[in-house]
Coordinates of C-alpha atoms and ligand atoms in Angstrom, one line a residue:
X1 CA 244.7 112.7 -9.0
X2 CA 242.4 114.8 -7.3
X3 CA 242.8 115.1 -3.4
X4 CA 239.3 113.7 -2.5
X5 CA 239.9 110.6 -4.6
X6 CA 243.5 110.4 -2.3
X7 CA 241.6 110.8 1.2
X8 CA 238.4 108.2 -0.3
X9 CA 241.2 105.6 -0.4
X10 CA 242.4 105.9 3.3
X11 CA 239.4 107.1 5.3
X12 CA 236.0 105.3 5.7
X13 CA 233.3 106.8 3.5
X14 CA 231.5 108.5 6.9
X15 CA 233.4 110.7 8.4
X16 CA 231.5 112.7 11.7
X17 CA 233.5 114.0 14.8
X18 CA 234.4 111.4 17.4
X19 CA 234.5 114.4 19.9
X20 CA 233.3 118.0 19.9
X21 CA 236.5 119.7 20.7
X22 CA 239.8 119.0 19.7
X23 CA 243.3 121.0 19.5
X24 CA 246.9 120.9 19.0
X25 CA 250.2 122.6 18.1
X26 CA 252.5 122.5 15.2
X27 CA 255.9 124.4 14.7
X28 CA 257.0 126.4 11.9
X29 CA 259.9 124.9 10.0
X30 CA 262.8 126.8 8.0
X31 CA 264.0 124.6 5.3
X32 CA 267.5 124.3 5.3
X33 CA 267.4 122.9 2.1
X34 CA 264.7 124.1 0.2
X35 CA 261.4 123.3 -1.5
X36 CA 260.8 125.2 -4.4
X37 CA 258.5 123.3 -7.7
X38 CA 255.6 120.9 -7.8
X39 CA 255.5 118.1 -10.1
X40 CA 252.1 117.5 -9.5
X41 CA 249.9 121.0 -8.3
X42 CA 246.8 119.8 -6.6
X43 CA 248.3 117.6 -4.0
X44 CA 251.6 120.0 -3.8
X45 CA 254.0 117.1 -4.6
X46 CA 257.5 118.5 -4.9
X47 CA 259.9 118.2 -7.7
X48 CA 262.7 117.9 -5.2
X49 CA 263.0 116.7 -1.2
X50 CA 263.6 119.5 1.1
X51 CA 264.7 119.8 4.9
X52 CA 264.1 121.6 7.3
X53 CA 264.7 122.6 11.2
X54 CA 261.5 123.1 13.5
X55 CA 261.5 125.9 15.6
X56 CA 260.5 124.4 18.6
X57 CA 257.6 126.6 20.4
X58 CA 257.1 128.8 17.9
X59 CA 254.2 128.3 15.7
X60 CA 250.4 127.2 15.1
X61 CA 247.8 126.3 18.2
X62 CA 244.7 125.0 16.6
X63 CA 241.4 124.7 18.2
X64 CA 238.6 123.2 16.6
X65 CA 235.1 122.8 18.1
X66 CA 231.8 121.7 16.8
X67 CA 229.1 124.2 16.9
X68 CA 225.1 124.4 16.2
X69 CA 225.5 126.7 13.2
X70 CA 224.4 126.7 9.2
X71 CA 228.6 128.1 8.5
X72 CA 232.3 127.0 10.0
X73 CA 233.4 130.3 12.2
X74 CA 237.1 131.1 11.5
X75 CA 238.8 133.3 13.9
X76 CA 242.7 133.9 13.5
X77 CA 244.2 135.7 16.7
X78 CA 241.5 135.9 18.3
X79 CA 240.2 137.6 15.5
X80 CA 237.1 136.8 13.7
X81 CA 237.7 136.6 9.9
X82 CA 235.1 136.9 7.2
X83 CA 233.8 134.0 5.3
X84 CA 234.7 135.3 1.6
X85 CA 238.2 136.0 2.5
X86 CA 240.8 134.0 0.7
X87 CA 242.1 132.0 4.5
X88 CA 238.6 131.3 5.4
X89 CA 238.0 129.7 2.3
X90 CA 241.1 127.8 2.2
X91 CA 240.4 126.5 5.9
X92 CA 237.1 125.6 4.9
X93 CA 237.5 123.6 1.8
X94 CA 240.6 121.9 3.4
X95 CA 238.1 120.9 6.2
X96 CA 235.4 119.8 3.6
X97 CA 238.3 117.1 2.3
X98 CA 237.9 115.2 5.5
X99 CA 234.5 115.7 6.7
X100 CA 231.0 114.3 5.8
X101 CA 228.1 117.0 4.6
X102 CA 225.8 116.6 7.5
X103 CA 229.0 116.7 9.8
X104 CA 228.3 119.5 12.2
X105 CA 230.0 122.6 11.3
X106 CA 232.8 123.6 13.2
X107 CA 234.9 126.9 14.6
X108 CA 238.2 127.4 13.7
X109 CA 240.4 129.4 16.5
X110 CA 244.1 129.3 15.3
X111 CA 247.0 131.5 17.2
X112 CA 250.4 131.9 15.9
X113 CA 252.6 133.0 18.1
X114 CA 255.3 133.9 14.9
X115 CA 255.9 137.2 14.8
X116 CA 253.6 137.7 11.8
X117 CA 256.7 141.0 10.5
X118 CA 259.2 138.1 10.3
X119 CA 257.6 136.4 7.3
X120 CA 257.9 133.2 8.6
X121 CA 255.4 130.7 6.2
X122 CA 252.3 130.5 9.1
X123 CA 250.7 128.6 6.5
X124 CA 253.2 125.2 7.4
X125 CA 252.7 125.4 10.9
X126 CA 248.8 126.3 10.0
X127 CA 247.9 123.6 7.8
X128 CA 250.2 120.9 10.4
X129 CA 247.9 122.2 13.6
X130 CA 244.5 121.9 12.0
X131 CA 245.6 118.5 10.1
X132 CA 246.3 117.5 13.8
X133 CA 243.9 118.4 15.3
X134 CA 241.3 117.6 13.1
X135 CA 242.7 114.0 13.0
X136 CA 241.8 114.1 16.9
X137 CA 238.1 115.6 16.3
X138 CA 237.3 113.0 13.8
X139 CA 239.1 110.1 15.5
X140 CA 241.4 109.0 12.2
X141 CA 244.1 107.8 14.6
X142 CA 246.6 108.8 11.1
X143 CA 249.9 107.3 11.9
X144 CA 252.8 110.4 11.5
X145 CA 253.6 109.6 7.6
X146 CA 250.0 110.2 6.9
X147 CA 249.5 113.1 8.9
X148 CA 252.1 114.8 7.0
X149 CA 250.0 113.9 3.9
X150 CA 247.7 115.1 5.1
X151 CA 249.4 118.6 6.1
X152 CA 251.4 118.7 2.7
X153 CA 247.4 118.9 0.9
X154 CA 247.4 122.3 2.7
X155 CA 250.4 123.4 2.1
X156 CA 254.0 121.8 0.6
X157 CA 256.1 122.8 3.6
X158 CA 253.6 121.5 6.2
X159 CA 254.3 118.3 5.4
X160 CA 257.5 119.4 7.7
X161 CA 255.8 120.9 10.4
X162 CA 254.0 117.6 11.7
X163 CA 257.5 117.0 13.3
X164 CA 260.2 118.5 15.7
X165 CA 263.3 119.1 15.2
X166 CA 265.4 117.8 11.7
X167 CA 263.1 116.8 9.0
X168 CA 263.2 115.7 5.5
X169 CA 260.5 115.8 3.1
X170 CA 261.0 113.0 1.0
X171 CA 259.9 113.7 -2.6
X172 CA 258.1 110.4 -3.5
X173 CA 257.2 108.8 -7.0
X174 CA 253.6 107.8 -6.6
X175 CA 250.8 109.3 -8.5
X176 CA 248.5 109.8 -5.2
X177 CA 251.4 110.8 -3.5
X178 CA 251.6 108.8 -0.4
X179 CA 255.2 108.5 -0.1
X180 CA 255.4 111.7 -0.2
X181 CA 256.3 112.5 3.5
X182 CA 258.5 113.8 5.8
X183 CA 260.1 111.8 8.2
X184 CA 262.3 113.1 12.0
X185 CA 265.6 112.8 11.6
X186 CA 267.4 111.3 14.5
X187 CA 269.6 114.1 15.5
X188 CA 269.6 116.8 17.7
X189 CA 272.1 119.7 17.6
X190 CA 271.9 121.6 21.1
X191 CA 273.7 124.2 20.0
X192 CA 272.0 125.5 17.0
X193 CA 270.5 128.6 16.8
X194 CA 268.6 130.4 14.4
X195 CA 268.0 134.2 14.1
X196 CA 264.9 135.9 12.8
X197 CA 266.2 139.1 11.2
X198 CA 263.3 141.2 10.1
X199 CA 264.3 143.8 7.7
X200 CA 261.2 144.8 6.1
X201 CA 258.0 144.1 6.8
X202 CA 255.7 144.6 3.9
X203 CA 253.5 142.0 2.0
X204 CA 255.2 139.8 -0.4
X205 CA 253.7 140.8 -3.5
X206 CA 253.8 136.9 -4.9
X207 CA 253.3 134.4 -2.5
X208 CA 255.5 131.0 -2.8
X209 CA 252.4 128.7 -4.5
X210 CA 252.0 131.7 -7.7
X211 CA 256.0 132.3 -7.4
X212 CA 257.2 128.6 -7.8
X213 CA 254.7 127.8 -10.5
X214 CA 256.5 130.9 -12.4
X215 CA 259.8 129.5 -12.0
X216 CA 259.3 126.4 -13.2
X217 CA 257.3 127.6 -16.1
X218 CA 259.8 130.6 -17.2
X219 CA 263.0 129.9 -16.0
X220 CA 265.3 128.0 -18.0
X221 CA 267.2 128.2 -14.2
X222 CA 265.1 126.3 -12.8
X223 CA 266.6 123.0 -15.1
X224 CA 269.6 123.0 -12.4
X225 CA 267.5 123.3 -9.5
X226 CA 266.9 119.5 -8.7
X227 CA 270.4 118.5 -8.7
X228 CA 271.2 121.2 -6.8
X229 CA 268.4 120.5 -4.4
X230 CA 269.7 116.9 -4.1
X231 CA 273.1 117.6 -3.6
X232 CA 272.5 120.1 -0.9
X233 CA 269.9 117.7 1.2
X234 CA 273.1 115.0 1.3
X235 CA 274.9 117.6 2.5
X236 CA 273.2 118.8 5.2
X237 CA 272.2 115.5 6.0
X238 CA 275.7 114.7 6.2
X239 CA 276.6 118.0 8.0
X240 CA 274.0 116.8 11.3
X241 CA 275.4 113.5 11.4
X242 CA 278.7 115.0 11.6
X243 CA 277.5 118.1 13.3
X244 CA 279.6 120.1 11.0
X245 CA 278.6 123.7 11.3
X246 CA 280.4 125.2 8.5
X247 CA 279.3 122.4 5.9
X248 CA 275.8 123.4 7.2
X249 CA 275.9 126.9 7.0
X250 CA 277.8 126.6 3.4
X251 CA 275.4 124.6 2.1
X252 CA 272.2 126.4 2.9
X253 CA 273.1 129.8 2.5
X254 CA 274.0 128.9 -1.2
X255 CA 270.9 126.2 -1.5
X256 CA 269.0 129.7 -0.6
X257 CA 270.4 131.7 -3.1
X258 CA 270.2 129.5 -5.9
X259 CA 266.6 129.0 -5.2
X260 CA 266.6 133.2 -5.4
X261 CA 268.5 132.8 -8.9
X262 CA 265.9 130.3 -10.3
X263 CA 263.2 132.8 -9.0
X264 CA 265.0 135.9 -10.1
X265 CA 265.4 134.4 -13.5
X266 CA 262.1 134.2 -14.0
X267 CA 259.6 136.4 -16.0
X268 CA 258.3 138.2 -15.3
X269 CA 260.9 138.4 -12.5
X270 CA 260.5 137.5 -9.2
X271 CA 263.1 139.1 -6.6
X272 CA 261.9 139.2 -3.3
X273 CA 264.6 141.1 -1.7
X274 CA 264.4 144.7 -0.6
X275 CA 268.0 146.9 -0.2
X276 CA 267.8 146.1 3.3
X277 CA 268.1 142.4 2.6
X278 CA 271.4 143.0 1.0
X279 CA 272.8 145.3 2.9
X280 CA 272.2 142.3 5.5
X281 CA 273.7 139.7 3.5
X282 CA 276.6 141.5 2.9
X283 CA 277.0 142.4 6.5
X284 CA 277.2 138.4 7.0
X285 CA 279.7 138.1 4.4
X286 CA 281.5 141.0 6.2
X287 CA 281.4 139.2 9.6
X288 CA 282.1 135.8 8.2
X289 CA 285.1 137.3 6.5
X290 CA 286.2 138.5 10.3
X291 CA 286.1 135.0 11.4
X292 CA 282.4 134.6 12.6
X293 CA 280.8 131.8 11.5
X294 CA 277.5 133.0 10.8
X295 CA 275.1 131.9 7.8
X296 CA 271.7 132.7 6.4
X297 CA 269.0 131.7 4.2
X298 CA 265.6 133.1 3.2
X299 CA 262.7 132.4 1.8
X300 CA 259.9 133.5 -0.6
X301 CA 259.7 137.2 1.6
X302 CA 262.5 139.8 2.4
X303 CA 263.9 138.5 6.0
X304 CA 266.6 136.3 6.7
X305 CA 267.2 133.6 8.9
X306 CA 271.0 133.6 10.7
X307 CA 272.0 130.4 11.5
X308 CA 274.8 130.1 14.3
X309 CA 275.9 128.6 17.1
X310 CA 275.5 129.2 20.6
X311 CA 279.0 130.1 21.4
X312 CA 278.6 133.2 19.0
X313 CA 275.3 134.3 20.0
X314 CA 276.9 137.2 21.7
X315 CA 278.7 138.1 18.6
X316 CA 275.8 138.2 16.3
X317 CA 272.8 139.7 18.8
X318 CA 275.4 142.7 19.1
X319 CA 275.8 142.9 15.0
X320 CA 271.8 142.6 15.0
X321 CA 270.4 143.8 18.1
X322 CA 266.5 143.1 16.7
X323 CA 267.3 139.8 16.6
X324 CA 264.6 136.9 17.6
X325 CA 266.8 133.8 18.4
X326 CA 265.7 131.0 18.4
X327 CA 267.1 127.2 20.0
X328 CA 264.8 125.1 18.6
X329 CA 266.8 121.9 20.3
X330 CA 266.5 123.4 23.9
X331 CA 263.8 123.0 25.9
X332 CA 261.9 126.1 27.5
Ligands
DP6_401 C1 260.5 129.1 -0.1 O1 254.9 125.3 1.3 O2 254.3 127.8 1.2 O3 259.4 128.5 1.9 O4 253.0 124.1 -1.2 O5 252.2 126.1 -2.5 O6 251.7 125.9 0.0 P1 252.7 125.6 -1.1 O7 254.0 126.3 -0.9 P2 254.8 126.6 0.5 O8 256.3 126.9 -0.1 C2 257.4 127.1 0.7 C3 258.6 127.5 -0.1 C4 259.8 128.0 0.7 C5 260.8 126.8 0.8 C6 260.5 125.8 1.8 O9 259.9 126.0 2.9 O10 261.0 124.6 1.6

């Protein structure tokens, strides 16, 4: 089903701003237990549920304001960014899902306040603000599930970012993918933390959209992944409930690397690790095997994310003095 045909069904056929300036902030999310394959690639519906952790204050601020002009204006950090280049255009056909021709155009001021070297997906916390905020600008009133919908049209993982704290992208069976949303769990674990370990900062030469597609159509890999995927997500689940660190850490450090087999398997292969990622992992391993519990996983890019708790923060900021912690359960 094509997108437009999705959004006809829930939205009246007219759709003009409501007000002429709207905004709003989504987090970036790390999935704990990953996303990685679409079943259906035009309204980025997952093969598999994922979950994930918000990270509280870090992410997207979107600002959206209507203005007298023949083109949308997108400006990124205060930057302004040209119309042909590839985030503009996504921006502005994401916007043309929602709006009316004659609606006024708009400009488009998003900040992340993600350290961009960390490789943290800005595209989850991205598509969640403007999804957001547009829903304010055009007066949709979207309750959360369909919000995330929304979001998860831009991008799979911003499906998550619509919510603080835990959340789980269910996977969903419908064609037009309306249950396909993510939903708060109702836990919070104050002593959590999360470290951004930045090892290398270069481009990722695939992105996760071009690099998932490969895995599913190459790998023969990839066949485990969605057991795998499901087993993990009741285990984390379980490991919240119970607050059980070491079933958490367990669990998505290996949920992380046997999304990193499935892509490495592929062809041609995809490995986005640098030396310096594995001279970090096995650092972990080192430290774990000295008694600290400390975990990791990682995504389509070559930084990890520690996961830890409080009580060791110490510990690990002196084994990784560059390290961005993060408590995404404690208020600033
Ligand atoms: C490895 O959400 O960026 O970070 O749906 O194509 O926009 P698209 O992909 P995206 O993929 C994220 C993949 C991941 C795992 C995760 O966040 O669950």
């Amino acid at each position: 089903m094509r997108k437009q045909d999705v959004i006809a069904k829930l939205l009246p056929a007219t759709r003009l701003p409501v007000c002429s300036v709207a905004e709003a902030f989504a987090p970036s999310n790390i999935a704990l237990s990953k996303y990685w394959g679409k079943r259906d690639a035009e309204l980025n519906l997952p093969v598999n549920p994922s979950l994930s952790v918000s990270l509280g204050r870090l992410g997207s601020h979107t600002r959206l304001s209507c203005i007298d002009a023949a083109q949308d204006e997108v400006l990124l950090n205060d930057q302004p960014v040209a119309e042909d280049d590839s985030f503009s255009r996504k921006i502005v056909s994401y916007l043309d899902l929602f709006r009316s021709e004659d609606a006024p155009r708009l400009r488009i001021e998003t900040r992340n306040n993600i350290p961009t070297a960390a490789g943290l997906a800005s595209s989850a916390s991205g598509f969640a603000a403007l999804a957001k905020a547009l829903d304010q600008l055009m007066g949709f009133n979207s309750p959360p599930a369909q919000l995330s919908a929304f979001a998860r049209m831009g991008s799979g993982s911003a499906s998550r970012s619509i919510f603080d704290g835990f959340v789980e992208w269910q996977m969903g069976v419908r064609e037009d993918g309306m249950d396909s949303v993510a939903v708060r769990l109702p836990a919070n674990w104050p002593a959590l933390r999360i470290g951004l370990l930045t090892v290398a900062a270069a481009a990722k030469p695939v992105g996760s959209r071009a690099g998932m597609q490969r895995t599913v159509e190459t790998a023969h890999l990839y066949q485990s992944w969605p057991l795998q995927a499901n087993t993990d997500l009741e285990k984390i689940r379980e490991a919240i409930i119970t607050q059980d660190f070491t079933l958490l850490g367990q669990t998505a450090e290996r949920n992380a690397l046997s999304m990193h087999a499935t892509m490495i398997a592929s062809w041609p292969p995809l490995l986005y690790w640098q030396p310096e990622s594995v001279a970090a992992m096995q650092r972990i391993w080192q430290l774990r095997a000295e008694g600290l519990p400390l975990y990791f996983t990682m995504d389509a890019g070559p930084n990890l994310k520690l996961l830890f708790l409080e009580q060791d923060q110490a510990a690990v900021s002196a084994a990784f003095p560059d390290l961005q912690v993060v408590a995404p359960f404690v208020q600033p």
